[in-house]
CSV table of C-alpha atoms and ligand atoms in Angstrom, one decimal:
chain,number,residue,atom,x,y,z
A,1,MET,CA,113.4,-35.9,37.1
A,2,PRO,CA,114.3,-32.8,35.0
A,3,TYR,CA,118.0,-33.6,34.8
A,4,SER,CA,120.6,-36.0,35.9
A,5,THR,CA,121.5,-36.9,39.5
A,6,GLU,CA,125.1,-35.9,38.6
A,7,GLU,CA,124.1,-32.4,37.8
A,8,LEU,CA,122.1,-32.2,41.0
A,9,LEU,CA,125.0,-33.4,43.2
A,10,SER,CA,127.3,-31.0,41.4
A,11,ARG,CA,125.0,-28.0,42.2
A,12,ALA,CA,124.7,-29.2,45.8
A,13,ARG,CA,128.5,-29.2,46.1
A,14,ALA,CA,128.6,-25.8,44.6
A,15,ALA,CA,126.1,-24.5,47.1
A,16,PHE,CA,128.2,-25.7,50.1
A,17,ILE,CA,131.5,-24.6,48.6
A,18,GLY,CA,129.9,-21.3,47.7
A,19,LEU,CA,129.1,-20.8,51.3
A,20,ALA,CA,132.6,-21.4,52.4
A,21,VAL,CA,134.0,-19.2,49.6
A,22,GLY,CA,131.7,-16.3,50.4
A,23,ASP,CA,132.6,-16.6,54.1
A,24,ALA,CA,136.4,-16.7,53.4
A,25,LEU,CA,136.3,-13.9,50.8
A,26,GLY,CA,134.1,-11.6,53.0
A,27,ALA,CA,135.6,-12.2,56.4
A,28,PRO,CA,138.5,-9.8,55.9
A,29,ALA,CA,135.9,-7.0,55.2
A,30,GLU,CA,133.6,-7.9,58.1
A,31,PHE,CA,132.5,-4.7,60.0
A,32,LEU,CA,134.3,-2.4,57.4
A,33,THR,CA,132.3,0.2,55.5
A,34,ARG,CA,132.3,0.4,51.7
A,35,GLY,CA,134.6,3.3,51.9
A,36,GLU,CA,137.1,1.6,54.2
A,37,ILE,CA,137.2,-1.4,51.9
A,38,ARG,CA,137.8,0.9,48.9
A,39,ASP,CA,140.7,2.6,50.7
A,40,LYS,CA,142.2,-0.6,51.8
A,41,TYR,CA,141.7,-3.0,48.9
A,42,GLY,CA,140.3,-0.9,45.9
A,43,VAL,CA,137.9,-3.7,45.1
A,44,LEU,CA,138.2,-6.8,47.4
A,45,LYS,CA,138.4,-9.8,45.0
A,46,GLU,CA,141.0,-12.1,46.5
A,47,MET,CA,141.0,-14.2,49.6
A,48,VAL,CA,143.5,-12.0,51.5
A,49,GLY,CA,142.9,-13.0,55.1
A,50,GLY,CA,143.4,-10.6,57.9
A,51,GLY,CA,140.4,-8.5,59.1
A,52,TRP,CA,139.4,-8.2,62.7
A,53,LEU,CA,139.7,-11.9,63.2
A,54,ARG,CA,143.3,-11.9,61.8
A,55,LEU,CA,142.5,-14.8,59.5
A,56,LYS,CA,144.7,-16.8,57.2
A,57,PRO,CA,143.8,-16.3,53.5
A,58,GLY,CA,141.0,-18.7,52.8
A,59,GLN,CA,140.1,-19.3,56.4
A,60,VAL,CA,136.4,-19.7,57.2
A,61,THR,CA,134.5,-18.5,60.2
A,62,ASP,CA,131.3,-19.4,62.2
A,63,ASP,CA,129.1,-19.2,59.2
A,64,THR,CA,130.7,-22.3,57.6
A,65,GLN,CA,131.4,-24.0,60.9
A,66,MET,CA,127.7,-23.9,62.1
A,67,ALA,CA,126.6,-25.1,58.7
A,68,LEU,CA,129.1,-28.0,59.1
A,69,CYS,CA,127.6,-28.8,62.5
A,70,ILE,CA,124.2,-29.2,61.0
A,71,ALA,CA,125.4,-31.1,57.8
A,72,ARG,CA,127.5,-33.6,59.9
A,73,ALA,CA,124.5,-34.2,62.3
A,74,ILE,CA,122.2,-35.1,59.3
A,75,ALA,CA,124.9,-37.3,57.7
A,76,GLU,CA,125.9,-39.0,60.9
A,77,CYS,CA,122.2,-39.7,61.9
A,78,ARG,CA,121.3,-40.6,58.3
A,79,GLY,CA,118.3,-38.2,58.7
A,80,TRP,CA,117.0,-35.3,60.7
A,81,SER,CA,118.1,-35.1,64.3
A,82,PRO,CA,117.5,-31.8,66.2
A,83,THR,CA,119.5,-33.2,69.2
A,84,GLY,CA,122.3,-34.3,66.9
A,85,ILE,CA,122.5,-30.7,65.6
A,86,ALA,CA,122.3,-29.2,69.0
A,87,ASP,CA,125.0,-31.6,70.3
A,88,ASN,CA,127.3,-30.6,67.4
A,89,LEU,CA,126.7,-26.9,68.0
A,90,ALA,CA,127.5,-27.4,71.7
A,91,ALA,CA,130.7,-29.3,70.9
A,92,TRP,CA,131.6,-26.5,68.5
A,93,LEU,CA,131.0,-23.8,71.1
A,94,LYS,CA,133.1,-25.7,73.6
A,95,SER,CA,135.9,-25.8,71.0
A,96,LYS,CA,136.3,-22.0,71.4
A,97,PRO,CA,135.5,-21.1,67.8
A,98,ILE,CA,137.2,-18.1,66.3
A,99,ASP,CA,133.9,-16.2,66.2
A,100,VAL,CA,130.3,-16.8,67.4
A,101,GLY,CA,127.4,-14.3,67.4
A,102,ASP,CA,125.9,-13.3,70.8
A,103,THR,CA,122.4,-14.8,70.0
A,104,CYS,CA,123.9,-18.0,68.7
A,105,ARG,CA,126.1,-18.3,71.8
A,106,ARG,CA,123.1,-17.7,74.2
A,107,GLY,CA,120.9,-20.3,72.4
A,108,ILE,CA,123.6,-22.9,72.4
A,109,ARG,CA,124.5,-22.3,76.0
A,110,ASN,CA,120.9,-22.6,77.0
A,111,TYR,CA,120.9,-26.0,75.3
A,112,MET,CA,124.1,-27.0,77.1
A,113,LEU,CA,122.9,-25.9,80.5
A,114,LYS,CA,119.1,-26.6,80.4
A,115,GLY,CA,118.6,-28.8,77.3
A,116,THR,CA,116.5,-25.9,75.7
A,117,MET,CA,115.7,-27.0,72.1
A,118,GLU,CA,113.6,-23.9,71.3
A,119,THR,CA,114.5,-20.5,72.5
A,120,ALA,CA,111.6,-18.2,73.5
A,121,PRO,CA,110.1,-15.9,70.8
A,122,ASN,CA,111.9,-12.6,70.8
A,123,GLN,CA,111.2,-9.7,68.5
A,124,TRP,CA,114.8,-8.5,69.1
A,125,ASP,CA,116.5,-11.7,67.9
A,126,GLY,CA,116.4,-10.5,64.3
A,127,GLY,CA,120.1,-11.3,63.6
A,128,ASN,CA,121.2,-13.5,60.6
A,129,GLY,CA,122.6,-16.3,62.7
A,130,ALA,CA,120.0,-18.8,61.8
A,131,ALA,CA,119.9,-17.8,58.2
A,132,MET,CA,123.6,-18.2,57.7
A,133,ARG,CA,123.4,-22.0,58.5
A,134,MET,CA,120.3,-22.7,56.4
A,135,MET,CA,122.1,-24.4,53.5
A,136,PRO,CA,122.3,-28.0,54.8
A,137,VAL,CA,118.6,-27.9,55.6
A,138,GLY,CA,117.9,-26.9,52.0
A,139,LEU,CA,120.0,-29.8,50.6
A,140,PHE,CA,118.4,-32.4,53.0
A,141,THR,CA,114.8,-31.4,52.4
A,142,LEU,CA,115.0,-31.1,48.6
A,143,GLY,CA,111.8,-32.2,47.1
A,144,ASP,CA,109.5,-31.5,50.1
A,145,SER,CA,108.7,-27.9,51.0
A,146,THR,CA,106.7,-28.9,54.1
A,147,LEU,CA,109.7,-30.8,55.5
A,148,LEU,CA,111.8,-27.7,54.6
A,149,GLU,CA,109.6,-25.5,56.7
A,150,SER,CA,109.6,-27.9,59.8
A,151,CYS,CA,113.3,-28.6,59.7
A,152,THR,CA,114.1,-24.9,59.1
A,153,LEU,CA,112.1,-23.8,62.2
A,154,GLN,CA,113.7,-26.5,64.4
A,155,GLN,CA,117.2,-25.6,63.5
A,156,ALA,CA,116.6,-21.8,63.5
A,157,HIS,CA,114.8,-21.8,66.9
A,158,LEU,CA,117.7,-23.4,68.7
A,159,THR,CA,119.1,-19.8,68.7
A,160,HIS,CA,116.7,-17.4,67.0
A,161,ASN,CA,112.9,-17.4,67.4
A,162,ASN,CA,111.8,-14.4,65.4
A,163,ALA,CA,109.2,-14.1,62.6
A,164,LEU,CA,111.5,-12.1,60.3
A,165,SER,CA,114.4,-14.6,60.8
A,166,ASP,CA,112.0,-17.5,60.3
A,167,ALA,CA,110.5,-16.1,57.1
A,168,ALA,CA,114.0,-15.3,55.7
A,169,CYS,CA,115.3,-18.8,56.5
A,170,ILE,CA,112.4,-20.5,54.8
A,171,CYS,CA,112.6,-18.2,51.7
A,172,LEU,CA,116.3,-18.8,51.4
A,173,GLY,CA,115.7,-22.6,51.6
A,174,ARG,CA,113.0,-22.4,48.9
A,175,MET,CA,115.3,-20.4,46.6
A,176,LEU,CA,118.0,-23.0,47.2
A,177,HIS,CA,115.6,-25.8,46.2
A,178,LEU,CA,114.8,-23.9,42.9
A,179,ALA,CA,118.4,-23.3,42.1
A,180,LEU,CA,119.4,-26.9,42.9
A,181,ALA,CA,116.6,-28.0,40.5
A,182,GLY,CA,118.1,-25.9,37.8
A,183,ARG,CA,115.3,-23.4,37.8
A,184,SER,CA,115.4,-19.9,36.5
A,185,MET,CA,116.4,-16.7,38.4
A,186,THR,CA,112.9,-15.4,37.6
A,187,SER,CA,111.4,-18.3,39.6
A,188,MET,CA,113.7,-17.5,42.4
A,189,ARG,CA,112.7,-13.9,42.2
A,190,ARG,CA,109.1,-15.0,42.7
A,191,GLU,CA,110.1,-16.5,46.0
A,192,ALA,CA,111.8,-13.3,47.1
A,193,ASP,CA,108.6,-11.3,46.0
A,194,GLN,CA,106.5,-13.6,48.1
A,195,LEU,CA,108.6,-12.9,51.2
A,196,ILE,CA,108.4,-9.2,50.5
A,197,ALA,CA,104.6,-9.4,50.1
A,198,GLN,CA,104.4,-11.0,53.5
A,199,PHE,CA,107.0,-8.7,55.2
A,200,PRO,CA,107.6,-5.5,53.2
A,201,ASN,CA,110.7,-4.8,55.3
A,202,PHE,CA,112.6,-7.1,53.0
A,203,SER,CA,112.0,-4.9,49.9
A,204,PHE,CA,115.4,-4.3,48.3
A,205,ASP,CA,114.6,-2.1,45.3
A,206,PRO,CA,115.9,0.6,45.7
A,207,TYR,CA,118.7,-0.9,47.7
A,208,LYS,CA,119.3,1.0,50.9
A,209,GLY,CA,123.0,0.0,51.1
A,210,LEU,CA,122.8,-1.5,54.6
A,211,ALA,CA,124.6,-4.8,55.0
A,212,THR,CA,124.5,-5.3,58.7
A,213,GLY,CA,123.9,-8.5,60.7
A,214,TYR,CA,120.2,-7.6,61.0
A,215,VAL,CA,118.5,-10.4,59.0
A,216,VAL,CA,116.5,-7.8,57.0
A,217,ASP,CA,119.6,-5.9,55.9
A,218,THR,CA,121.4,-9.1,55.2
A,219,VAL,CA,118.7,-10.5,53.0
A,220,GLN,CA,118.2,-7.2,51.2
A,221,THR,CA,121.9,-7.2,50.4
A,222,VAL,CA,121.8,-10.8,49.2
A,223,PHE,CA,118.8,-10.2,47.0
A,224,HIS,CA,120.2,-7.0,45.6
A,225,CYS,CA,123.5,-8.6,44.6
A,226,PHE,CA,122.1,-12.0,43.5
A,227,PHE,CA,119.4,-10.8,41.2
A,228,ARG,CA,121.6,-8.4,39.3
A,229,SER,CA,124.5,-10.9,39.0
A,230,ARG,CA,125.7,-12.5,35.8
A,231,SER,CA,128.3,-14.8,37.3
A,232,PHE,CA,129.3,-16.5,40.6
A,233,GLU,CA,132.4,-14.4,40.7
A,234,SER,CA,130.9,-10.9,40.2
A,235,CYS,CA,128.0,-11.8,42.5
A,236,LEU,CA,130.3,-12.6,45.4
A,237,ILE,CA,132.6,-9.6,44.7
A,238,GLU,CA,129.7,-7.2,44.6
A,239,THR,CA,128.3,-8.7,47.8
A,240,VAL,CA,131.4,-8.6,50.1
A,241,ASN,CA,132.4,-5.1,48.9
A,242,GLN,CA,129.2,-3.8,50.6
A,243,GLY,CA,131.0,-4.4,53.8
A,244,GLY,CA,129.2,-4.7,57.1
A,245,ASP,CA,128.5,-8.4,57.8
A,246,ALA,CA,130.5,-9.2,54.7
A,247,ASP,CA,131.4,-12.8,55.5
A,248,THR,CA,127.7,-13.6,56.2
A,249,THR,CA,126.2,-11.9,53.2
A,250,GLY,CA,129.0,-13.5,51.2
A,251,ALA,CA,128.2,-17.0,52.7
A,252,ILE,CA,124.5,-16.7,52.1
A,253,VAL,CA,124.8,-15.3,48.5
A,254,GLY,CA,127.5,-17.9,47.9
A,255,VAL,CA,125.0,-20.7,48.5
A,256,LEU,CA,122.5,-19.3,46.0
A,257,ALA,CA,125.1,-18.3,43.4
A,258,GLY,CA,126.9,-21.6,43.8
A,259,ALA,CA,123.7,-23.7,43.2
A,260,TYR,CA,122.5,-21.4,40.4
A,261,PHE,CA,125.7,-20.8,38.4
A,262,GLY,CA,127.1,-24.3,39.2
A,263,GLU,CA,130.4,-25.8,40.2
A,264,GLU,CA,132.4,-24.8,37.1
A,265,ALA,CA,131.6,-21.1,37.8
A,266,ILE,CA,133.5,-21.1,41.1
A,267,PRO,CA,136.9,-19.5,40.4
A,268,ALA,CA,139.8,-21.9,40.9
A,269,ARG,CA,141.9,-19.2,42.5
A,270,TRP,CA,139.4,-19.0,45.4
A,271,LEU,CA,138.9,-22.8,45.6
A,272,LYS,CA,142.6,-23.3,45.9
A,273,LYS,CA,142.8,-21.1,49.0
A,274,LEU,CA,140.3,-23.1,51.0
A,275,ASP,CA,141.6,-25.9,53.2
A,276,LYS,CA,141.8,-29.1,51.2
A,277,LYS,CA,140.4,-31.3,54.0
A,278,LEU,CA,137.5,-28.9,54.4
A,279,VAL,CA,136.7,-29.0,50.6
A,280,ALA,CA,136.8,-32.8,50.6
A,281,GLU,CA,134.4,-32.9,53.6
A,282,ILE,CA,132.1,-30.3,52.1
A,283,ASN,CA,131.9,-32.4,48.9
A,284,ASP,CA,131.1,-35.6,50.8
A,285,LEU,CA,128.5,-34.0,53.0
A,286,SER,CA,126.7,-32.2,50.1
A,287,GLU,CA,126.3,-35.5,48.3
A,288,SER,CA,125.2,-37.3,51.5
A,289,LEU,CA,122.6,-34.7,52.3
A,290,VAL,CA,121.1,-34.7,48.8
A,291,ARG,CA,121.1,-38.5,48.7
A,292,LEU,CA,119.1,-38.5,51.9
A,293,SER,CA,116.5,-36.0,50.5
A,294,PRO,CA,113.0,-36.8,49.5
A,295,TYR,CA,113.8,-35.7,45.9
A,296,LEU,CA,116.2,-38.7,45.4
A,297,ASN,CA,114.1,-41.1,47.6
A,298,GLY,CA,110.8,-41.0,45.6
A,299,LYS,CA,109.1,-39.1,48.5
A,300,ALA,CA,109.0,-35.8,46.8
A,301,SER,CA,105.7,-33.9,47.4
B,1,MN,MN1,131.4,-15.3,60.4
B,2,MN,MN1,129.5,-12.4,59.9
């Protein structure tokens, strides 16, 4: 093992906290343009709350909540359980969440009504709803890229069955694996380049400046901001200030930047704004998932 289990667990916690931080930081800017954010906040760098969902400062949205559904299912079942995940998502939808994407709602409802575990392939289901909840799959499958792929597709296809979404989810999972293992940004860039070689739509240089909920735009924004970043803080600020689907680009980039830059790099002023119970649960779940992973169970391939 290249480094201590403690460092790995710390990076895993940072990935999950990073997701919640990006979600809460970006949510007030969701659906705003870059110009609207500039007029309203100058540069958005604090957890101000508000936005179209009228959030409390530090409040998280569907991005964090769906990731929690998956993480809790893995921890409760002490392993991979697609029905456990689907049941948690169904219970979440019934709880009338503050926000839920249309494609996610449809997929979860089809599970509730018909038991559908895999939505039909659809070239139009290219939203970022499956990618935003990838993080727990990355933690749980650490050390086994074949397991990463199979678990990714099962969780993603509950709501999104689309080649671009699938490829993006797997790529984000692989990048998370690299960051958790303490690997370089160059090695993560190689994963991004492989995705782009397969699907040139994901090319992000030059950056087109679109940060919509379309998974291609979302991933371009995440790549553009992550690969130029020098710190967790600057990475998240640059990302959410692109506007558009700012909570989701923030959540996804927060996972990568959290794992890459580490727990100490997460600004205390942001962490303080998050709900304390949520932070405690995230820390517990992150550790449980990594402890269940092949990486820490001698099954790494
Ligand atoms: Mn959201
Ligand atoms: Mn969003």
